[in-house]
PDB file of N, CA and C in Angstrom:
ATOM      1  N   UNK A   1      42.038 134.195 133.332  1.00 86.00           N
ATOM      2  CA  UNK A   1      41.430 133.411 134.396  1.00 86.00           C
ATOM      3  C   UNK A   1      42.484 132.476 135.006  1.00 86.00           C
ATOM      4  N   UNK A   2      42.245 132.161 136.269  1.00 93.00           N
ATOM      5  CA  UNK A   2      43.271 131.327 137.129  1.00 93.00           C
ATOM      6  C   UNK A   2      43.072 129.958 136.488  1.00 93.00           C
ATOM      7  N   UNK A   3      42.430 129.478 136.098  1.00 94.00           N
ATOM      8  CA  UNK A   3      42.483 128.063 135.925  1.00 94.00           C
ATOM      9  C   UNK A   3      43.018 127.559 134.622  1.00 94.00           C
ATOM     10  N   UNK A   4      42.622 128.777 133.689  1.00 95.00           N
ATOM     11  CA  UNK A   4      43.629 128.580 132.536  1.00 95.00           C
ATOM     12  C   UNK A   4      44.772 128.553 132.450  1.00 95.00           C
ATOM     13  N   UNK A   5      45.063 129.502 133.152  1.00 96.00           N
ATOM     14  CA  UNK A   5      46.648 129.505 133.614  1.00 96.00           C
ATOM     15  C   UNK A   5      47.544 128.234 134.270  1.00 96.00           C
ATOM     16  N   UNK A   6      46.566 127.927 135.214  1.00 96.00           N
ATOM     17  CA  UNK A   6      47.109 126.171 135.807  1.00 96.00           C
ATOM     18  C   UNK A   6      47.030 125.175 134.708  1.00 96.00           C
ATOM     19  N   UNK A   7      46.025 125.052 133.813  1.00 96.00           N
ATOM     20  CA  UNK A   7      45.881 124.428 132.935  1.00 96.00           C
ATOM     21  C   UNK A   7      46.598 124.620 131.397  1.00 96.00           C
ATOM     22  N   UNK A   8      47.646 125.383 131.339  1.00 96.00           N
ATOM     23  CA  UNK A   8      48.192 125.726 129.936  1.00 96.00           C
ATOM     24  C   UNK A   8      49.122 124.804 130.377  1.00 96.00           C
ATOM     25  N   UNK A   9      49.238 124.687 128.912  1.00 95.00           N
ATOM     26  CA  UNK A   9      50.477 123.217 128.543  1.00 95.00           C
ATOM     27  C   UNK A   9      51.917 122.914 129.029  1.00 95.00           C
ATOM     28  N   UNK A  10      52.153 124.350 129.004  1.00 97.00           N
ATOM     29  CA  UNK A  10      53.611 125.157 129.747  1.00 97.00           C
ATOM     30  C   UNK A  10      53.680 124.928 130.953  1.00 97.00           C
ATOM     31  N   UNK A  11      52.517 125.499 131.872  1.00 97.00           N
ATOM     32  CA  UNK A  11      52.955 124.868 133.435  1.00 97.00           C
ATOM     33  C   UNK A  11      52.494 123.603 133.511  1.00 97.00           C
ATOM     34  N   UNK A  12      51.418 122.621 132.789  1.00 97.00           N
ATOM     35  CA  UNK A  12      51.410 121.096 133.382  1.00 97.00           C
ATOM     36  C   UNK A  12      52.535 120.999 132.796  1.00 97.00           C
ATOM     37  N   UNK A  13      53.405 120.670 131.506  1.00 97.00           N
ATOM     38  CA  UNK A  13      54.536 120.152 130.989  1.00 97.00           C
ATOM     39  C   UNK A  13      55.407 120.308 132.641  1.00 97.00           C
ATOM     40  N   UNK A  14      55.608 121.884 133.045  1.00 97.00           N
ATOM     41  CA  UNK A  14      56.771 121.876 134.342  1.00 97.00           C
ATOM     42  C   UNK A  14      56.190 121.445 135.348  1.00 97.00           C
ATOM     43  N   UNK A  15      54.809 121.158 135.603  1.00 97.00           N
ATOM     44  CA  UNK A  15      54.563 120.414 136.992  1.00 97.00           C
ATOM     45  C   UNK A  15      54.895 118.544 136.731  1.00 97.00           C
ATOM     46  N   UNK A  16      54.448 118.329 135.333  1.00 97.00           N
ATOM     47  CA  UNK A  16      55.008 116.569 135.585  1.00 97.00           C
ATOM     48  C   UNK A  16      57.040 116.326 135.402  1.00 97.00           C
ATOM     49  N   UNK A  17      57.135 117.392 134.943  1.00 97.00           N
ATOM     50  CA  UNK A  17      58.484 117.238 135.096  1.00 97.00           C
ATOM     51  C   UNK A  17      58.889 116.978 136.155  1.00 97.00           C
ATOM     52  N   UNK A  18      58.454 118.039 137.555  1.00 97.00           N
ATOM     53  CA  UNK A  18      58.828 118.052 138.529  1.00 97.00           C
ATOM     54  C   UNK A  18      58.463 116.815 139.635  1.00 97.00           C
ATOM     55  N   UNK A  19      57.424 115.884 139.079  1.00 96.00           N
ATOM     56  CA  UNK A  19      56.846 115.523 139.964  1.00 96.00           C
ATOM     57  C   UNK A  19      57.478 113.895 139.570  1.00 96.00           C
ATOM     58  N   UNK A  20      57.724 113.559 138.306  1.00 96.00           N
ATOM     59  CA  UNK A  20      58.618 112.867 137.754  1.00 96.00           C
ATOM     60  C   UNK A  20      59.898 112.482 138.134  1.00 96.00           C
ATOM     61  N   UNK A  21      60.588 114.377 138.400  1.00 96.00           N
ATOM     62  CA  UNK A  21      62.069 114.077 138.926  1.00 96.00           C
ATOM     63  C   UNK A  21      61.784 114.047 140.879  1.00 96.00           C
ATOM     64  N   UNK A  22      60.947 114.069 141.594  1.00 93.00           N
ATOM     65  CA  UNK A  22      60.665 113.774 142.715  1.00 93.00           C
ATOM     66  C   UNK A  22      60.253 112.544 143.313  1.00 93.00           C
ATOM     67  N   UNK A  23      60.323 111.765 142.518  1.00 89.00           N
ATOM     68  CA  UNK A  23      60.183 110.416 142.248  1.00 89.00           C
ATOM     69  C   UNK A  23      58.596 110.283 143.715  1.00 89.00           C
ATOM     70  N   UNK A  24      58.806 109.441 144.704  1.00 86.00           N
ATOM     71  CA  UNK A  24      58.072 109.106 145.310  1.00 86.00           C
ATOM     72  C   UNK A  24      57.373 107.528 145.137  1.00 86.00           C
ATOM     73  N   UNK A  25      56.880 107.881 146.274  1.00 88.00           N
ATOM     74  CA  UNK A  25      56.232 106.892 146.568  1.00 88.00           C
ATOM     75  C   UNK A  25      54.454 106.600 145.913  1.00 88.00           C
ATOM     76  N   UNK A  26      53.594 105.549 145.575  1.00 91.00           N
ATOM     77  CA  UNK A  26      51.971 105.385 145.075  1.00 91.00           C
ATOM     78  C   UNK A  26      51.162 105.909 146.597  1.00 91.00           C
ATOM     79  N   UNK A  27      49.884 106.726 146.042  1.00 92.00           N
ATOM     80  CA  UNK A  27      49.159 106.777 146.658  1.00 92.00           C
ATOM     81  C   UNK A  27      48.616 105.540 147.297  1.00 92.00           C
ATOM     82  N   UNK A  28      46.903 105.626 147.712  1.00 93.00           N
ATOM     83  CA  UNK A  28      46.257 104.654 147.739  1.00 93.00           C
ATOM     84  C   UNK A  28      45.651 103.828 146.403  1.00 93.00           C
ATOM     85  N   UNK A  29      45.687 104.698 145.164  1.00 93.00           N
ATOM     86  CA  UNK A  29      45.484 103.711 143.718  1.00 93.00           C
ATOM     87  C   UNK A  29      46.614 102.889 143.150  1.00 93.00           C
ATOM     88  N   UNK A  30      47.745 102.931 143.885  1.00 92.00           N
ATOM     89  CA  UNK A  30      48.863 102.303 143.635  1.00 92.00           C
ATOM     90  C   UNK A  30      49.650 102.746 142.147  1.00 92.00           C
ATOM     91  N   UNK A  31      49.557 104.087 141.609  1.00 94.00           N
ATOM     92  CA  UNK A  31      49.840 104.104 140.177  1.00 94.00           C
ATOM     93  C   UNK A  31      50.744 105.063 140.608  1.00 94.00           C
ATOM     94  N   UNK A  32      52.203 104.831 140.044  1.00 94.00           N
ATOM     95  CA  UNK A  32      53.509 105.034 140.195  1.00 94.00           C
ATOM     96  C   UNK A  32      53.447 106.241 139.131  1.00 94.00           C
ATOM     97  N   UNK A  33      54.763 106.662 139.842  1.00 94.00           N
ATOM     98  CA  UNK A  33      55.319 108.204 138.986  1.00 94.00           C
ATOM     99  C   UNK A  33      55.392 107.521 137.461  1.00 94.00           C
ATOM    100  N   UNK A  34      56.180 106.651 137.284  1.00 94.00           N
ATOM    101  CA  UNK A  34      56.786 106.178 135.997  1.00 94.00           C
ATOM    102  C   UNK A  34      55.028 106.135 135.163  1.00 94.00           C
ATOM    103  N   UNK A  35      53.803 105.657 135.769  1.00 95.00           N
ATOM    104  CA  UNK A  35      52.884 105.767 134.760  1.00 95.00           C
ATOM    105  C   UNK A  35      52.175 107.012 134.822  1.00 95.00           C
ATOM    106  N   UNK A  36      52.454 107.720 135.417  1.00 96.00           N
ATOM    107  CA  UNK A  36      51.276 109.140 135.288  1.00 96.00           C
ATOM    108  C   UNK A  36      51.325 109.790 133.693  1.00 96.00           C
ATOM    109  N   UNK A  37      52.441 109.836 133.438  1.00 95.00           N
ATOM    110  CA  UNK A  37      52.652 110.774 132.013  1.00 95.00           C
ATOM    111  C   UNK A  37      51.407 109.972 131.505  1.00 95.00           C
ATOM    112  N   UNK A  38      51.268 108.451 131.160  1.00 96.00           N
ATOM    113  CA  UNK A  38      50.588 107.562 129.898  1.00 96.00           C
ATOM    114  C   UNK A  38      49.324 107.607 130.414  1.00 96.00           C
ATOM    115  N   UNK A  39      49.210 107.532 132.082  1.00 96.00           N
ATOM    116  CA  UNK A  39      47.690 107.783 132.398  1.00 96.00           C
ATOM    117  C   UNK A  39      47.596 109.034 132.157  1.00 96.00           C
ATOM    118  N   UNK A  40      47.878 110.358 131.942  1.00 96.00           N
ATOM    119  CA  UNK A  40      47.759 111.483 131.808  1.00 96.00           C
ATOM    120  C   UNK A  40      47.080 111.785 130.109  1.00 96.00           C
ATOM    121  N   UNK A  41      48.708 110.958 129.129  1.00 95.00           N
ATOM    122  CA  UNK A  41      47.864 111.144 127.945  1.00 95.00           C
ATOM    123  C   UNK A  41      46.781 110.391 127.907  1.00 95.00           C
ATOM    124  N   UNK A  42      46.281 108.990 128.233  1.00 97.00           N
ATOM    125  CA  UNK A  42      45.393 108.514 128.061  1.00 97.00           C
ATOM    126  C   UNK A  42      43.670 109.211 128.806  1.00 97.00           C
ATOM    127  N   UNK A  43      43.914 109.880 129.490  1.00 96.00           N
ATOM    128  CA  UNK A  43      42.490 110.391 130.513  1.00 96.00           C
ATOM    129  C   UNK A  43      42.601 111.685 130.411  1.00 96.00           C
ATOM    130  N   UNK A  44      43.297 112.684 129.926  1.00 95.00           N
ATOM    131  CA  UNK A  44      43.505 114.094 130.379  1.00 95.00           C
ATOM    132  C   UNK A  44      42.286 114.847 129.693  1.00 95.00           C
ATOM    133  N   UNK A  45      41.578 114.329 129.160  1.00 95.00           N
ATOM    134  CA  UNK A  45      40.086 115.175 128.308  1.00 95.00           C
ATOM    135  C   UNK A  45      39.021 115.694 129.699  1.00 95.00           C
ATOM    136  N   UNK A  46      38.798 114.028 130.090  1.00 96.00           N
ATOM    137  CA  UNK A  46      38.136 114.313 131.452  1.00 96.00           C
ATOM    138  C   UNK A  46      38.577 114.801 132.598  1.00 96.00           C
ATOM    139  N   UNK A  47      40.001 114.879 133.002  1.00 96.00           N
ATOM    140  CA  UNK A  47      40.385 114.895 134.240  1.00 96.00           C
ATOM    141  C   UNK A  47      40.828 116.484 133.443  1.00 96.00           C
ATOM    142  N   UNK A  48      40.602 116.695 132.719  1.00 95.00           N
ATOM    143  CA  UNK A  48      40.569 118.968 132.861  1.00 95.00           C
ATOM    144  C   UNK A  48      39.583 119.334 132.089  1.00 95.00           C
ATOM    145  N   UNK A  49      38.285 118.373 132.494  1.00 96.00           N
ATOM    146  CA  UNK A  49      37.074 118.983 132.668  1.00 96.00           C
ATOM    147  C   UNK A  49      36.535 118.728 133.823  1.00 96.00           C
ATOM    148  N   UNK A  50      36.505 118.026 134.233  1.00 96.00           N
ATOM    149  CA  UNK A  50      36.657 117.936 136.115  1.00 96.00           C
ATOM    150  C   UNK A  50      36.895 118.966 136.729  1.00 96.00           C
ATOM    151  N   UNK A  51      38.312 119.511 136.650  1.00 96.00           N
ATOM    152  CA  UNK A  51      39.075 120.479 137.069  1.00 96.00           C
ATOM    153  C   UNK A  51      38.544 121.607 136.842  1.00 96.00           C
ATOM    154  N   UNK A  52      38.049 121.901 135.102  1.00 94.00           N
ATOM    155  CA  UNK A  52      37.227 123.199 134.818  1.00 94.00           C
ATOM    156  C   UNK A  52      36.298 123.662 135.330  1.00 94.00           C
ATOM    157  N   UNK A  53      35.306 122.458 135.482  1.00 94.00           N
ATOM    158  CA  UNK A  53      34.059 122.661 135.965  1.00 94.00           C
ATOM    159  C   UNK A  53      33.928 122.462 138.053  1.00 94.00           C
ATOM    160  N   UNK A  54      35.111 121.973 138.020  1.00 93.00           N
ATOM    161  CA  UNK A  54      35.144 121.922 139.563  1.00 93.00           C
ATOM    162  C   UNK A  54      34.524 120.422 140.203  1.00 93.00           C
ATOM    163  N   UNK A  55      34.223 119.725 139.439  1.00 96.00           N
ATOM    164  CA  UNK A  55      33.597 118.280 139.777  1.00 96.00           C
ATOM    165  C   UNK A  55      35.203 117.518 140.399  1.00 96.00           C
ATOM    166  N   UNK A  56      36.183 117.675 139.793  1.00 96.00           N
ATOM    167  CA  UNK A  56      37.560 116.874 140.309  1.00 96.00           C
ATOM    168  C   UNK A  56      37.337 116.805 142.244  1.00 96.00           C
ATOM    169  N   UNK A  57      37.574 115.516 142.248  1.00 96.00           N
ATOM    170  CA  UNK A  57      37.459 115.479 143.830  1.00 96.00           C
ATOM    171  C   UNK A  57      39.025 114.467 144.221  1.00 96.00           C
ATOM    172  N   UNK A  58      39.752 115.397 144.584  1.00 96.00           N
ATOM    173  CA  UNK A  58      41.553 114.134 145.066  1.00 96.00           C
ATOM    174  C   UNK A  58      40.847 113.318 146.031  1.00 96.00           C
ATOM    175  N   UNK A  59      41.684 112.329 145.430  1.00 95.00           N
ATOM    176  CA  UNK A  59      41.885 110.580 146.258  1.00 95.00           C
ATOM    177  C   UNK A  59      42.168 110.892 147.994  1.00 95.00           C
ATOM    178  N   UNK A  60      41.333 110.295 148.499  1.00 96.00           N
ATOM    179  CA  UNK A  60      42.222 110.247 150.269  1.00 96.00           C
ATOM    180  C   UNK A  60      43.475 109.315 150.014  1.00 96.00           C
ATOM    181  N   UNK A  61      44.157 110.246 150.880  1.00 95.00           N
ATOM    182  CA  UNK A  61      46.027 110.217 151.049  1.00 95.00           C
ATOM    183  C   UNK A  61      46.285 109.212 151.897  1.00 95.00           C
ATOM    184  N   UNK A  62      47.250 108.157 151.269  1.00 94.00           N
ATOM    185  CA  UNK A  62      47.724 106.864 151.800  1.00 94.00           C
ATOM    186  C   UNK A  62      48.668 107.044 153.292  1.00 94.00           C
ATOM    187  N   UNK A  63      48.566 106.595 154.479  1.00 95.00           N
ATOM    188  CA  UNK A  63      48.206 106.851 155.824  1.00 95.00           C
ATOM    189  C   UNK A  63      49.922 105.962 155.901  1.00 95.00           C
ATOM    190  N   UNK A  64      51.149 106.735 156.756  1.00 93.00           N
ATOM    191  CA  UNK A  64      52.164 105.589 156.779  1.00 93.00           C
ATOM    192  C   UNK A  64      52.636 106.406 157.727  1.00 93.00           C
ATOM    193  N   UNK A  65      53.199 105.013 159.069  1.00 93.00           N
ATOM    194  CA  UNK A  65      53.680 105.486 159.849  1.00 93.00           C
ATOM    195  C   UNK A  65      55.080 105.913 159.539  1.00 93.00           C
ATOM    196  N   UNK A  66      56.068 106.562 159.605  1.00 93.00           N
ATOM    197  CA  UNK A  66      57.083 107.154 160.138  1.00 93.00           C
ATOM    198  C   UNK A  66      57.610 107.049 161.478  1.00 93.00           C
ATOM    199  N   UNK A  67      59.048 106.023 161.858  1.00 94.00           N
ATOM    200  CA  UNK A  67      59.415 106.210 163.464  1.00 94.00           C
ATOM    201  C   UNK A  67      60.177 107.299 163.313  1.00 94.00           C
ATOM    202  N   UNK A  68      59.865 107.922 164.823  1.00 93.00           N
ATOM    203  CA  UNK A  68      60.361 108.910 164.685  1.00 93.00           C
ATOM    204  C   UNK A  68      61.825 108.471 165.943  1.00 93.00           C
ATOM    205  N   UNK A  69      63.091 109.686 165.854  1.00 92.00           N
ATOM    206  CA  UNK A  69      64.256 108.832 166.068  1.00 92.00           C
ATOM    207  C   UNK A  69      64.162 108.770 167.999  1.00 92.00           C
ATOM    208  N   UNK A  70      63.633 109.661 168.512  1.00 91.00           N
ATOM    209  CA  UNK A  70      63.096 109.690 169.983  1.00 91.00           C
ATOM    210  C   UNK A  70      62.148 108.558 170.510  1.00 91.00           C
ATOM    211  N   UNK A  71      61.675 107.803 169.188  1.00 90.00           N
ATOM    212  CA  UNK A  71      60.962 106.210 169.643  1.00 90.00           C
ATOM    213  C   UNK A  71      59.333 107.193 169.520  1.00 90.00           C
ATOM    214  N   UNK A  72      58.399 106.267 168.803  1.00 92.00           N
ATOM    215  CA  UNK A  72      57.255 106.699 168.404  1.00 92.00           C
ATOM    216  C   UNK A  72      57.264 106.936 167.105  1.00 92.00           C
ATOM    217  N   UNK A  73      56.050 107.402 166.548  1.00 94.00           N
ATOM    218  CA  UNK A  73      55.824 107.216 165.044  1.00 94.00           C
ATOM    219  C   UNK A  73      55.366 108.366 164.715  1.00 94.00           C
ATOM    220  N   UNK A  74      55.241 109.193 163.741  1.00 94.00           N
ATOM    221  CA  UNK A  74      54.398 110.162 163.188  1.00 94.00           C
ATOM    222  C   UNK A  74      53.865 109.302 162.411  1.00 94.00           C
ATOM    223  N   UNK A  75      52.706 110.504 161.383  1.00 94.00           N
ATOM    224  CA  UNK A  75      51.606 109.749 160.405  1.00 94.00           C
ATOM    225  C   UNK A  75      52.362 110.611 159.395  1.00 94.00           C
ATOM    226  N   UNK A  76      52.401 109.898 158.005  1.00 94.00           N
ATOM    227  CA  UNK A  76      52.729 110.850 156.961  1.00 94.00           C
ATOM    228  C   UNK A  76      51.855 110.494 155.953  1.00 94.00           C
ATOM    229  N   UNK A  77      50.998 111.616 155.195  1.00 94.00           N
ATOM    230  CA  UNK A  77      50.031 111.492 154.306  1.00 94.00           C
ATOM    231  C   UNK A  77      50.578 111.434 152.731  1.00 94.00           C
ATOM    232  N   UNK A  78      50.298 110.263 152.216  1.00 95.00           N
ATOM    233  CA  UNK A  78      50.970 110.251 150.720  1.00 95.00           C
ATOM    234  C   UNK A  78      49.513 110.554 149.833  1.00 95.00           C
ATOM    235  N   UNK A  79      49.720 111.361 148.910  1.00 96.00           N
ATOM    236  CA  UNK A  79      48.636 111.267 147.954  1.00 96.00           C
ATOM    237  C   UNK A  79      49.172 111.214 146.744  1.00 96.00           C
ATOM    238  N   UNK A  80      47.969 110.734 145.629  1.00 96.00           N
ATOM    239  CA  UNK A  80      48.395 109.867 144.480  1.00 96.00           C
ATOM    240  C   UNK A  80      49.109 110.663 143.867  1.00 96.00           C
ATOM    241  N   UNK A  81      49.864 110.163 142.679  1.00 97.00           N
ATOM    242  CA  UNK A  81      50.477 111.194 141.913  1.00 97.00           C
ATOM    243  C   UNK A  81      49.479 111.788 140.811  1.00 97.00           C
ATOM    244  N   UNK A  82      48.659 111.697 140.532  1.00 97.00           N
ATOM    245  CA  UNK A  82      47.827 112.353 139.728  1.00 97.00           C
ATOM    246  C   UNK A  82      47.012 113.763 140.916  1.00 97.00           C
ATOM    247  N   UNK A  83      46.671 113.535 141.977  1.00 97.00           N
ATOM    248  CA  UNK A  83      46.971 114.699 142.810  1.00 97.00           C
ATOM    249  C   UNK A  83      48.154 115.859 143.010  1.00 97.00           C
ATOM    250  N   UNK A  84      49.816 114.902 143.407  1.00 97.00           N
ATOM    251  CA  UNK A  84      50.273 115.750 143.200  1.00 97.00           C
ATOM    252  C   UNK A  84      50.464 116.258 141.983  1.00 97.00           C
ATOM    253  N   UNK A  85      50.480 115.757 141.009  1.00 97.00           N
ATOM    254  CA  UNK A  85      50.784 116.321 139.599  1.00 97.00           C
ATOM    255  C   UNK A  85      49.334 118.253 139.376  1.00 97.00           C
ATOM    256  N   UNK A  86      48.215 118.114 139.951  1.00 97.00           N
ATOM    257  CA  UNK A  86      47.726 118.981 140.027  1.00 97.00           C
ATOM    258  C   UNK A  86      48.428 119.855 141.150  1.00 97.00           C
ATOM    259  N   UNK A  87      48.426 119.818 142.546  1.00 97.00           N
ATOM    260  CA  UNK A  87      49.125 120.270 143.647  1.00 97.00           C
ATOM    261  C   UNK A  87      49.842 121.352 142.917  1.00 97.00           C
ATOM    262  N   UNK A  88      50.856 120.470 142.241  1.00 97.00           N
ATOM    263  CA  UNK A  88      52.177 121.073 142.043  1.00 97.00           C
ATOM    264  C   UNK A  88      52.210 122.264 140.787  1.00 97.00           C
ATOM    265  N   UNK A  89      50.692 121.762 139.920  1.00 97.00           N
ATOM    266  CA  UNK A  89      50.400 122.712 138.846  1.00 97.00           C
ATOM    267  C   UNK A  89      49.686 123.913 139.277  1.00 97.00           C
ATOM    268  N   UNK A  90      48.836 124.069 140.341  1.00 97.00           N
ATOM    269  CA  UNK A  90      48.565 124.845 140.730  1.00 97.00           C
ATOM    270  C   UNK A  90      49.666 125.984 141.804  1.00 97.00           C
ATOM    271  N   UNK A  91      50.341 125.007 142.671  1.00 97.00           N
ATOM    272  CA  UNK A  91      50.961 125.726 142.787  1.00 97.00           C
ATOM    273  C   UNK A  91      52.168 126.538 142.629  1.00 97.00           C
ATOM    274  N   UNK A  92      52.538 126.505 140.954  1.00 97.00           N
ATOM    275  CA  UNK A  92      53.472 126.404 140.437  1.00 97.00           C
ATOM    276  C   UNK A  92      52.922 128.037 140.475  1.00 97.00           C
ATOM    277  N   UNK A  93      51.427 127.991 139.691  1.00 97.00           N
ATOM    278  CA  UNK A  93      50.630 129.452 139.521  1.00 97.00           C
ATOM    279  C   UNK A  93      50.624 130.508 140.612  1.00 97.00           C
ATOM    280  N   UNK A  94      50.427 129.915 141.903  1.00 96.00           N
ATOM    281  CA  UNK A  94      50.076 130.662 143.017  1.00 96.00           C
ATOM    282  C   UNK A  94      51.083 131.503 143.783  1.00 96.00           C
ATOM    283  N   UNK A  95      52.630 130.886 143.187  1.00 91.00           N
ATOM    284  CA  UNK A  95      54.005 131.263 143.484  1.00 91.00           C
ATOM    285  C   UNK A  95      54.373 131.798 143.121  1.00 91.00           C
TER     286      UNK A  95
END
C-alpha cells in the first residue's frame, strides 16, 4: 500500500534529513526546522494516524512578499515544517 510506504521509517528518516539540511524559514505556527525532529518524536503516534486514516489536514501557508528585481512583489507561500516534512515524504515515494 502507498501509505505504508510514505510512512516506513526509511523514507521519513530521508525526508527529515532533507528537510533539516534545507534549513528554511517557520510556517504560520512558528516551529523551526531545528525543533521538528523533538516535535516529531514527541507527537508522531497521532500525526500517522491522521495521515492513515486521512483526518491530517496541513496548516495554511505563511503569505510573504518577495520584491521582485523589475520593482513589485510576488507572494511566496511558506508552509510549516511539519507539512513539509510530509510533502517531502511523500514525495520522496511518488519519484
Amino acid at each position: 500500500m502507498l501509505m505504508e510506504r510514505i510512512l516506513s521509517r526509511e523514507n521519513l528518516l530521508t525526508a527529515l534529513k532533507r528537510v533539516e539540511q534545507n534549513k528554511g524559514s517557520h510556517g504560520i505556527d512558528g516551529m523551526s526546522v531545528k525543533s521538528l525532529r523533538r516535535h516529531l518524536y514527541e507527537n508522531w503516534d497521532s500525526l500517522r494516524e491522521a495521515l492513515r486514516t486521512g483526518d491530517y489536514e496541513p496548516f495554511p501557508v505563511r503569505r510573504v512578499e518577495i520584491p521582485k528585481p523589475s520593482g513589485g512583489v510576488r507572494l511566496l507561500g511558506i508552509p510549516t515544517v511539519i507539512d513539509r516534512f510530509i510533502q517531502q515524504a511523500i514525495a520522496q515515494v511518488l519519484t
